[in-house]
Coordinates of N, CA and C and ligand atoms in Angstrom, one line a residue:
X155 N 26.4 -13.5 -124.6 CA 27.7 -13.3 -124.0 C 27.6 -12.3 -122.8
X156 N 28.0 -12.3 -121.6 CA 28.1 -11.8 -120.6 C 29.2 -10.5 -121.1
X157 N 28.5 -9.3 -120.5 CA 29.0 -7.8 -121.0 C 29.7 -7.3 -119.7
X158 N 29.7 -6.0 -119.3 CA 29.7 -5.1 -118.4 C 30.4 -5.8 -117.4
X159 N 30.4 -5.3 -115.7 CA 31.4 -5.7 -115.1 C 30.8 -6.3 -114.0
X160 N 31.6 -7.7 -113.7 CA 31.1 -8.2 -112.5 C 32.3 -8.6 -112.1
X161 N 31.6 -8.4 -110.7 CA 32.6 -7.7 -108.8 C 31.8 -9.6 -108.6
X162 N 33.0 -10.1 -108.2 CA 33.0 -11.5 -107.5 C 32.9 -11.7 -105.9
X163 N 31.5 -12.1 -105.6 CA 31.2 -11.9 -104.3 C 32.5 -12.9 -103.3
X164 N 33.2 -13.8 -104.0 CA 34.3 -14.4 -103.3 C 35.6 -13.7 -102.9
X165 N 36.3 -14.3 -102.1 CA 37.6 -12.8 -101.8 C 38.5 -13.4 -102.3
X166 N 39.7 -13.0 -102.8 CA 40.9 -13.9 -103.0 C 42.2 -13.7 -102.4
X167 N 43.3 -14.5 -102.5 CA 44.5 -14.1 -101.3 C 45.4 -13.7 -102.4
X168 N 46.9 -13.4 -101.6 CA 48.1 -14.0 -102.8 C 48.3 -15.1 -102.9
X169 N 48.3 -15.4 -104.2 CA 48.8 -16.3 -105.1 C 47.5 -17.0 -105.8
X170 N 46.7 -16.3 -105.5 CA 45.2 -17.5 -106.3 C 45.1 -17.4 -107.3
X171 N 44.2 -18.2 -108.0 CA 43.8 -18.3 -109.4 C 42.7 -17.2 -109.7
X172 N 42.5 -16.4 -110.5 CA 41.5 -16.8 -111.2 C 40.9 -16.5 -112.7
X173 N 42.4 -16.6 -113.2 CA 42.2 -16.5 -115.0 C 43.1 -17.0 -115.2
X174 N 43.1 -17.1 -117.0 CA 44.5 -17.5 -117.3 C 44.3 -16.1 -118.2
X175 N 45.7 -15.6 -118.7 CA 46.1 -14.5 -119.7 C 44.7 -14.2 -120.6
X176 N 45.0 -15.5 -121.1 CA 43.8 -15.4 -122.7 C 43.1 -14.9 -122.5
X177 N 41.9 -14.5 -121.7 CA 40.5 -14.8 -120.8 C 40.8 -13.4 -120.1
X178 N 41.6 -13.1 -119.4 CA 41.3 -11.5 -118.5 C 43.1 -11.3 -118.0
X179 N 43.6 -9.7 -118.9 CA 44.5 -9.0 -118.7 C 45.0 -8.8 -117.2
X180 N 45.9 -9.4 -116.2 CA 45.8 -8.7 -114.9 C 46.7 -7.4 -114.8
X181 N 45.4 -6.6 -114.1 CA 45.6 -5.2 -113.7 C 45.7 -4.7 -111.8
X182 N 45.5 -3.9 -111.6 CA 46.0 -3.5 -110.4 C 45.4 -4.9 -109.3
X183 N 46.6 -5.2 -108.7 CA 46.6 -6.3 -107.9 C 46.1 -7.9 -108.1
X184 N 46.6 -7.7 -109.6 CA 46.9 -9.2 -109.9 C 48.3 -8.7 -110.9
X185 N 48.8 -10.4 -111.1 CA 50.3 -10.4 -112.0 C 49.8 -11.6 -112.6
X186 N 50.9 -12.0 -113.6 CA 50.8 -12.6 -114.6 C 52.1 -14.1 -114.2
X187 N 51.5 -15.4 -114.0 CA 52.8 -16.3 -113.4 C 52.7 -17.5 -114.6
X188 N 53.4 -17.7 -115.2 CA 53.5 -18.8 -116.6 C 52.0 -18.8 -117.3
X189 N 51.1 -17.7 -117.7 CA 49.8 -17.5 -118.5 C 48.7 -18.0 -117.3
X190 N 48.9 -18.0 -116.3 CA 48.3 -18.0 -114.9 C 47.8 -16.2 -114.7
X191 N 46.8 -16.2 -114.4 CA 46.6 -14.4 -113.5 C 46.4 -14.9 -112.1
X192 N 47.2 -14.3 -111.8 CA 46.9 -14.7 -110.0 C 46.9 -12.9 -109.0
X193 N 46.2 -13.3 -107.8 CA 46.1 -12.4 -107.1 C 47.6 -12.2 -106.6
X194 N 47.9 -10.6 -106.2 CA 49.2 -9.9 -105.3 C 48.7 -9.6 -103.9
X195 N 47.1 -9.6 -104.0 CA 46.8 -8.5 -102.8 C 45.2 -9.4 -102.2
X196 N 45.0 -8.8 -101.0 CA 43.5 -9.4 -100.8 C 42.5 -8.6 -101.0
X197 N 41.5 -8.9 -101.8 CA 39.9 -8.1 -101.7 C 39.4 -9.1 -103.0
X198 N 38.3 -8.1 -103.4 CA 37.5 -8.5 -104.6 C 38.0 -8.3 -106.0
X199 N 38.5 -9.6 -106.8 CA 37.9 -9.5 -107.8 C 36.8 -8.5 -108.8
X200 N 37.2 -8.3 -109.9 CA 36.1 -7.4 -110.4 C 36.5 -7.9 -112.0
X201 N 35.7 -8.2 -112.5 CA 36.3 -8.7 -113.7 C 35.3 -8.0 -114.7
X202 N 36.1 -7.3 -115.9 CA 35.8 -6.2 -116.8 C 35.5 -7.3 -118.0
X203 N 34.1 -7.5 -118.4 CA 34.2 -8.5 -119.6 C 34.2 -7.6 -120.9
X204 N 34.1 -5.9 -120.9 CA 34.4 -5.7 -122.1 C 35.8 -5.5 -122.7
X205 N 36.3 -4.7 -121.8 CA 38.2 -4.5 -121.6 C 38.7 -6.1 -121.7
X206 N 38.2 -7.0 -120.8 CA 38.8 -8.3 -120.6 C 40.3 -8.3 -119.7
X207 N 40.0 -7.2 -118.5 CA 40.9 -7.1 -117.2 C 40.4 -7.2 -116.1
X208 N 41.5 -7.6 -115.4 CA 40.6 -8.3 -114.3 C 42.0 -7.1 -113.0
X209 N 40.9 -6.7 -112.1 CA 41.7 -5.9 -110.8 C 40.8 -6.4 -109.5
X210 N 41.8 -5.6 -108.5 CA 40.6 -5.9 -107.5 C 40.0 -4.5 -107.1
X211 N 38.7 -4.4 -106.6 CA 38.4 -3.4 -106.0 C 38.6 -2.4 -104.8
X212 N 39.1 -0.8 -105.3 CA 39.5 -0.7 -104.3 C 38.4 -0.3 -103.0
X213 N 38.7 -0.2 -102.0 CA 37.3 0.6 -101.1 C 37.7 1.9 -100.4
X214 N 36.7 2.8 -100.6 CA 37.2 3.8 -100.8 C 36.5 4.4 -99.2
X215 N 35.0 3.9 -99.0 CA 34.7 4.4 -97.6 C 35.0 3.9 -96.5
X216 N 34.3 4.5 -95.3 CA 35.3 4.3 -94.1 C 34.2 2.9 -93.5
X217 N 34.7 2.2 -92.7 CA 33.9 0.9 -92.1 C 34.1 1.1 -90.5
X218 N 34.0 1.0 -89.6 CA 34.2 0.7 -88.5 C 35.5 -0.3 -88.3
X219 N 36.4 0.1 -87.3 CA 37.2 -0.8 -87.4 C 36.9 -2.5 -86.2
X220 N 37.7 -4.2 -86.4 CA 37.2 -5.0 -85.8 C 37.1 -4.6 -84.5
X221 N 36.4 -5.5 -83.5 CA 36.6 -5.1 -82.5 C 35.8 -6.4 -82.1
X222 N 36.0 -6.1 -80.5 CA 36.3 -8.1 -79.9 C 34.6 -8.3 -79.7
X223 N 34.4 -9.7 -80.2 CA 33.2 -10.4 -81.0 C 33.4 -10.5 -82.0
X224 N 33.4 -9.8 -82.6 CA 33.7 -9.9 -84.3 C 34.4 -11.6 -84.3
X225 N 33.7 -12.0 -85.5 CA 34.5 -13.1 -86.1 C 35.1 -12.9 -87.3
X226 N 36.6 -13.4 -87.3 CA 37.1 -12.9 -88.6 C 37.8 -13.6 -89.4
X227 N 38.1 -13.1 -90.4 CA 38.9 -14.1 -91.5 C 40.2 -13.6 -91.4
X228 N 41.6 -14.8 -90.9 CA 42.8 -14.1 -91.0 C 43.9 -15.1 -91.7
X229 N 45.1 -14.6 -91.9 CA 46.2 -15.2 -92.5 C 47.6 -15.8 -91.6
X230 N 47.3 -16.8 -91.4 CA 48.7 -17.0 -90.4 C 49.9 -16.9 -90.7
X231 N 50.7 -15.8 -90.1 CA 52.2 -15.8 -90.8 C 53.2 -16.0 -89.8
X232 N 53.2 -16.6 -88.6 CA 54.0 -16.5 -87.5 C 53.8 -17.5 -86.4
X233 N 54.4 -18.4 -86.3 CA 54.3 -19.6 -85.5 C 55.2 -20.1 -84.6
X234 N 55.2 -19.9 -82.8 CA 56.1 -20.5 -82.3 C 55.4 -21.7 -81.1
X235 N 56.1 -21.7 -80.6 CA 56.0 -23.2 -79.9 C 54.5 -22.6 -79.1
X236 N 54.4 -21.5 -78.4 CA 52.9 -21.6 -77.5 C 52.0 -19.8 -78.0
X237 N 52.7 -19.3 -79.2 CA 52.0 -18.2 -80.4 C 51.5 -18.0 -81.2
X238 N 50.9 -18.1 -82.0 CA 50.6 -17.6 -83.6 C 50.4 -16.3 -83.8
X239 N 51.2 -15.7 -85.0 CA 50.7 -14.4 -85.7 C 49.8 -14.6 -86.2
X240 N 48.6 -13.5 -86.7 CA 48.2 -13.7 -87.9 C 47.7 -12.3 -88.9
X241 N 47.7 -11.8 -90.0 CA 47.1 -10.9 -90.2 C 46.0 -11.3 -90.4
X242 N 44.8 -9.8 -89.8 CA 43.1 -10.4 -89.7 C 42.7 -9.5 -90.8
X243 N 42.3 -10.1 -92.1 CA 42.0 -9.5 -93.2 C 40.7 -8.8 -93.5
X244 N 39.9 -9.5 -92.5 CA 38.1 -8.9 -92.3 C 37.2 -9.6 -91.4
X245 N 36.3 -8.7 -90.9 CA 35.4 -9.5 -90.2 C 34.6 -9.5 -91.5
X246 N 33.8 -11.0 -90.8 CA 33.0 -12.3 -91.8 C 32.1 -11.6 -91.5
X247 N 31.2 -11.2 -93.4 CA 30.2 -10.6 -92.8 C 30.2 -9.0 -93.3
X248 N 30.9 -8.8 -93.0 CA 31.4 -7.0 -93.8 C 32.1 -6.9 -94.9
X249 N 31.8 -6.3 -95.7 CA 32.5 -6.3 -96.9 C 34.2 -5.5 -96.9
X250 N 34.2 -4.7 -96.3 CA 35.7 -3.8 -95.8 C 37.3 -5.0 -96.1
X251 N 37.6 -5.3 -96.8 CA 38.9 -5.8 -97.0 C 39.9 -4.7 -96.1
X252 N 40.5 -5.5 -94.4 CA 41.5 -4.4 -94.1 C 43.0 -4.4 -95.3
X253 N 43.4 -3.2 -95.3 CA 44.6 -3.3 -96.1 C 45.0 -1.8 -95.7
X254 N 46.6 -2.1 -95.3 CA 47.0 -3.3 -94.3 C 46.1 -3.9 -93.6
X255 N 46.7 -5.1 -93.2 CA 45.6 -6.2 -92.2 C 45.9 -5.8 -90.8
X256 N 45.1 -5.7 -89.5 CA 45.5 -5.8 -88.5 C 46.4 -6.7 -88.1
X257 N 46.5 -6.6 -86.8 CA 47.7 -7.8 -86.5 C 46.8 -8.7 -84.9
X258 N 46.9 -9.8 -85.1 CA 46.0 -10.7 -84.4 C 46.7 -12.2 -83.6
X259 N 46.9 -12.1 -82.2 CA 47.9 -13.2 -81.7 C 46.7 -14.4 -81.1
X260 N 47.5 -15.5 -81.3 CA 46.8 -16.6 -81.1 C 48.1 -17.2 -79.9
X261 N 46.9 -17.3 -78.5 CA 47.8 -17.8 -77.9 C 47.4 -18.9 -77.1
X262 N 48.5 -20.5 -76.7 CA 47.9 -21.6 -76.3 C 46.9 -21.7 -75.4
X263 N 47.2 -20.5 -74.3 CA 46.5 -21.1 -72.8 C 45.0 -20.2 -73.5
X264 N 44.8 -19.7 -74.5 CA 42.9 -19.4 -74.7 C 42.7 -20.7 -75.0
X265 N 43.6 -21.8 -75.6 CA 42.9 -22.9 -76.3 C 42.6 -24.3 -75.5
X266 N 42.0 -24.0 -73.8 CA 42.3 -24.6 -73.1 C 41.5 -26.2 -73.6
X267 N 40.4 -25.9 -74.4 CA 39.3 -27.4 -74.9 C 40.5 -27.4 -75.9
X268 N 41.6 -27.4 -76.4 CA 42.3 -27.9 -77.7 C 43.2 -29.1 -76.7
X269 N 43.4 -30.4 -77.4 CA 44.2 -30.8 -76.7 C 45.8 -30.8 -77.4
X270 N 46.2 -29.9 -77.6 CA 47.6 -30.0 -78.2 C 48.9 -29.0 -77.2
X271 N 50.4 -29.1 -76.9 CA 50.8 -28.6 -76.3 C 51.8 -27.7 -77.4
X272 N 51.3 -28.4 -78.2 CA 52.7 -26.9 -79.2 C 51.5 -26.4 -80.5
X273 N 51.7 -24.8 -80.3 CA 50.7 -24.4 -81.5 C 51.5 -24.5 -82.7
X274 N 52.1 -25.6 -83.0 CA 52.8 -25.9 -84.4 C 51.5 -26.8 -84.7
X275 N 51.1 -28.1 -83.6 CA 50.1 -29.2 -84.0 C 48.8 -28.2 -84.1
X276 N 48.5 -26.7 -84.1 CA 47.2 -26.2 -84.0 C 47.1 -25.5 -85.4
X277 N 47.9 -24.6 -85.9 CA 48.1 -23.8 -86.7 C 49.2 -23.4 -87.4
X278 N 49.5 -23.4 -88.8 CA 51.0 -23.0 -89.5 C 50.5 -21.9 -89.9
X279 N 52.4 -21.2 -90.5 CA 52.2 -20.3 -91.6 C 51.6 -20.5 -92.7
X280 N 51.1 -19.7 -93.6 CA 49.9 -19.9 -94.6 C 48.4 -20.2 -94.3
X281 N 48.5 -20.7 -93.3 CA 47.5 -20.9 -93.1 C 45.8 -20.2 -92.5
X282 N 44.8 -20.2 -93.5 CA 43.3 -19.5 -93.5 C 42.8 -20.0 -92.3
X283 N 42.4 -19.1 -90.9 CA 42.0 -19.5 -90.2 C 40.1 -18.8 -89.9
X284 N 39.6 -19.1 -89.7 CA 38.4 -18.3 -88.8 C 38.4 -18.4 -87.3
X285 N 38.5 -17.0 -86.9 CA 38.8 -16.5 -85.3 C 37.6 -15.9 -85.0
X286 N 37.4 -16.0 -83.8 CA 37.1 -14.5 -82.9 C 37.7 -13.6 -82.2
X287 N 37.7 -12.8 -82.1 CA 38.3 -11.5 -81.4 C 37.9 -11.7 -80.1
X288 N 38.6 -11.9 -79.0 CA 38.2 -11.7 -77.5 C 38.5 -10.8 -76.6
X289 N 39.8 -9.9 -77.4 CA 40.3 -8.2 -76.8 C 41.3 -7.8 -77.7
X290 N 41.1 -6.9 -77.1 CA 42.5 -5.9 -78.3 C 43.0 -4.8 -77.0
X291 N 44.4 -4.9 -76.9 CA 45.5 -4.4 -76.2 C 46.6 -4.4 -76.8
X292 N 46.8 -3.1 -76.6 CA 48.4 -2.6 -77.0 C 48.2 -2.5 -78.4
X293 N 47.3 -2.5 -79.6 CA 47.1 -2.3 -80.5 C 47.6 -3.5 -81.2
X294 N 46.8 -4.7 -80.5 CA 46.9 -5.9 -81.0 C 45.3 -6.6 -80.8
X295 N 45.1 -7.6 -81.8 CA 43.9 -7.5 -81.4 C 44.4 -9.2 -81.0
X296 N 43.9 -9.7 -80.0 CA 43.3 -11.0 -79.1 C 42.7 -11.9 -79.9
X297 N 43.0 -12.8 -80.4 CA 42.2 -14.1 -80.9 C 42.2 -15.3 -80.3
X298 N 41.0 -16.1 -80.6 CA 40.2 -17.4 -80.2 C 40.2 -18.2 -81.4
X299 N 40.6 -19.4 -81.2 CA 40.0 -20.3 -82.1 C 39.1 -22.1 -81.0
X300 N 38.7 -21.7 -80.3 CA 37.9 -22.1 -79.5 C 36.6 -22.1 -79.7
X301 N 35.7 -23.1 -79.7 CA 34.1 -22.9 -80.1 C 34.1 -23.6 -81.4
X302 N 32.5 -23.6 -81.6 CA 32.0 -24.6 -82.8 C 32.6 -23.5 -84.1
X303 N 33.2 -24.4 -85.0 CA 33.4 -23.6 -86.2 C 34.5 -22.9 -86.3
X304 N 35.4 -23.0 -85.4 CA 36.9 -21.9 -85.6 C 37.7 -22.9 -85.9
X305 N 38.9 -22.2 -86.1 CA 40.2 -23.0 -86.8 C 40.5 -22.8 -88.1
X306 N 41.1 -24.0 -88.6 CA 41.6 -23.8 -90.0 C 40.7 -24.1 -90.8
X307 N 40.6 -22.9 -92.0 CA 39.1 -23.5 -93.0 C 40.3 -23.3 -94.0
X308 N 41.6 -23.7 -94.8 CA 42.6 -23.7 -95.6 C 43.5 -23.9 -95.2
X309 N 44.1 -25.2 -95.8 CA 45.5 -25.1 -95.3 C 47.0 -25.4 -96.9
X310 N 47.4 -25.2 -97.0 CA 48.4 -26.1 -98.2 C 49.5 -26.9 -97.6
X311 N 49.8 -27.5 -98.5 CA 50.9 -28.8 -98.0 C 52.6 -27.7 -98.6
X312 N 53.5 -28.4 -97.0 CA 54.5 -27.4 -96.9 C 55.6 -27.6 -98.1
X313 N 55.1 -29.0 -98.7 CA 56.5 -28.9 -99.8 C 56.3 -28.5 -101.3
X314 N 54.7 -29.4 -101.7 CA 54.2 -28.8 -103.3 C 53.3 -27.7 -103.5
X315 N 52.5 -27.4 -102.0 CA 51.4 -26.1 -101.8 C 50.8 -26.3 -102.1
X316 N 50.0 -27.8 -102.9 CA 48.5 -27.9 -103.6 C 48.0 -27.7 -102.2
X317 N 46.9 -27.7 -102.0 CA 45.5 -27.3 -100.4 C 45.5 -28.5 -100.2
X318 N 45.2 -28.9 -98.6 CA 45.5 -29.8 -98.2 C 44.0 -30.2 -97.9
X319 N 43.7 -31.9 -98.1 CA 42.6 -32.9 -97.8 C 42.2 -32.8 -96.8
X320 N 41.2 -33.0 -96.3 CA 40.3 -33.2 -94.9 C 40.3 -34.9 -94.7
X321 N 41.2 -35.7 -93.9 CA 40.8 -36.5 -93.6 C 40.5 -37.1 -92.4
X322 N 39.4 -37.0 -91.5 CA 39.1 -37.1 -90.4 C 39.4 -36.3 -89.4
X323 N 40.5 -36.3 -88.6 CA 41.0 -35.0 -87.9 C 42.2 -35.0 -88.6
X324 N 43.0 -34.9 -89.4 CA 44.1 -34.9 -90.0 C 43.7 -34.2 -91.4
X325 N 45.0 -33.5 -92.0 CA 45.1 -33.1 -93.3 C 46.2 -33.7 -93.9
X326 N 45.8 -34.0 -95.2 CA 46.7 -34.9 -96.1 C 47.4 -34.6 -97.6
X327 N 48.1 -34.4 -97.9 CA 48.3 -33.6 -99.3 C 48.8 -35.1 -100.2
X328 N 47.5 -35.4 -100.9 CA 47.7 -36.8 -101.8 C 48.7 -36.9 -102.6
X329 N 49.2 -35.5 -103.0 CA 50.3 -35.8 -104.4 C 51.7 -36.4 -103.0
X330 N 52.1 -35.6 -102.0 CA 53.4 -35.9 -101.1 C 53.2 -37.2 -100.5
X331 N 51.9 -37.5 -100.1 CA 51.7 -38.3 -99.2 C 51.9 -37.8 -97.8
X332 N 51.7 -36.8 -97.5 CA 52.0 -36.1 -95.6 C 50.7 -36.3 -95.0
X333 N 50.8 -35.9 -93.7 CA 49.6 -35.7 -93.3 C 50.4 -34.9 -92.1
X334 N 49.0 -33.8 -92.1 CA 49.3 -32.6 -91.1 C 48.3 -32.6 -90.1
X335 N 49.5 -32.1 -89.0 CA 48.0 -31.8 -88.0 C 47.6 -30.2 -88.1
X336 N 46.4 -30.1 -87.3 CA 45.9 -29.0 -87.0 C 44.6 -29.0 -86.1
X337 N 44.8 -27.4 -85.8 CA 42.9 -27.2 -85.3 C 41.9 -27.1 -86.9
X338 N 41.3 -28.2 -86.8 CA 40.5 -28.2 -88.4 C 39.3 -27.0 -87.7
X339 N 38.6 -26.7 -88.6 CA 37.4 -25.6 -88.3 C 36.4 -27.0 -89.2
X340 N 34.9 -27.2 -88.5 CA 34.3 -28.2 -89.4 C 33.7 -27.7 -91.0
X341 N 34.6 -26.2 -91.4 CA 33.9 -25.3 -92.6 C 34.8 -25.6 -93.1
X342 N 36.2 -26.5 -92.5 CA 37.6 -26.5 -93.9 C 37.1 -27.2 -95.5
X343 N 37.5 -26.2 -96.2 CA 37.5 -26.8 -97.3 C 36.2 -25.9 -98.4
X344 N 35.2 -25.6 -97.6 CA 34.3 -24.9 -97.9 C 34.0 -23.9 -97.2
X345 N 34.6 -23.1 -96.4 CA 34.1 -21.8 -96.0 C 34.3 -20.5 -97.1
X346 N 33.3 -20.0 -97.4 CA 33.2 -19.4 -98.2 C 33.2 -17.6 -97.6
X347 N 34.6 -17.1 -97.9 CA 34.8 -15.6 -97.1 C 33.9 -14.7 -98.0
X348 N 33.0 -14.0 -96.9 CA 32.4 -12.8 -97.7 C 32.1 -11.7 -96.9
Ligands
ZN590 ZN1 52.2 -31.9 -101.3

């Protein structure tokens, strides 16, 4: 039987899985949703197999903060016709979970190789994107989702939330029957944040 404590090199968001009650107590920055443990917060996982609680870890030293190159992992929470919000949770690659997240705009006219005219068809709320940083002004940092490999690597469907299908250039949520557009990233589905 597996002892002592293992830190899960995967990151998690709010609302994810990754216990049920029986199996690991949730402690700081997980909750408890119908015998579900789900994440409140983003970082690592750390799962205590003697206790049998599960928190995430906090970090305690200082990292450099993003800055433009950096490619990063962020959360879209703000979408209008030619904008996207997003909070940028970490550059890919560094261990540093920001918390709070920076704040990172996604705007149409960087996405001149995308052919879509409203960034509703590029990116929603909820949605896991992989950016790069191309400036930071005004204490905002500049994003790209332009180039091999950027876009949406997660998305969920807007009515039941299961994660939505990869089907060709489109995303599909099988239980609703929808299909969504977006900028797909060719890592959807499998990009693995570390
Ligand atoms: Zn659905």
């Amino acid at each position: 039987m597996v002892s002592g404590v293992v830190r899960r090199e995967e990151i998690v968001v709010p609302g994810d899985r990754v216990a049920v009650v029986e199996e690991f107590e949730p402690k700081y920055g997980f909750y408890e949703d119908l015998g579900i443990v789900r994440s409140s917060m983003v970082g690592y996982p750390v799962f205590d197999m003697d206790k049998r609680i599960v928190y995430i870890e906090k970090t305690l030293c200082r990292y450099p903060l993003p800055k433009p190159g950096d490619n990063v992992y962020c959360l879209v929470y703000e979408v209008s016709d030619r904008i996207a919000f997003a909070h940028i949770l970490k550059v890919v690659g560094r261990s540093k979970v920001f918390q709070p997240p920076f704040t990172g705009i996604l705007h149409i006219s960087r996405l001149k190789k995308i052919k879509a005219d409203n960034m509703r068809d590029i990116v929603k709320p909820g949605d896991n994107i992989y950016a790069s940083i191309v400036s930071y002004c005004n204490n905002v940092y500049h994003l790209t989702i332009s180039g091999p490999g950027f876009g949406v690597i997660l998305a969920r469907c807007p009515y039941c939330g299961s994660i939505l299908e990869r089907k060709e250039q489109s995303l599909v949520c099988v239980r609703c029957n929808v299909t969504e557009q977006r900028r797909i990233s060719k890592y959807y589905g499998n990009f693995k944040v570390v």
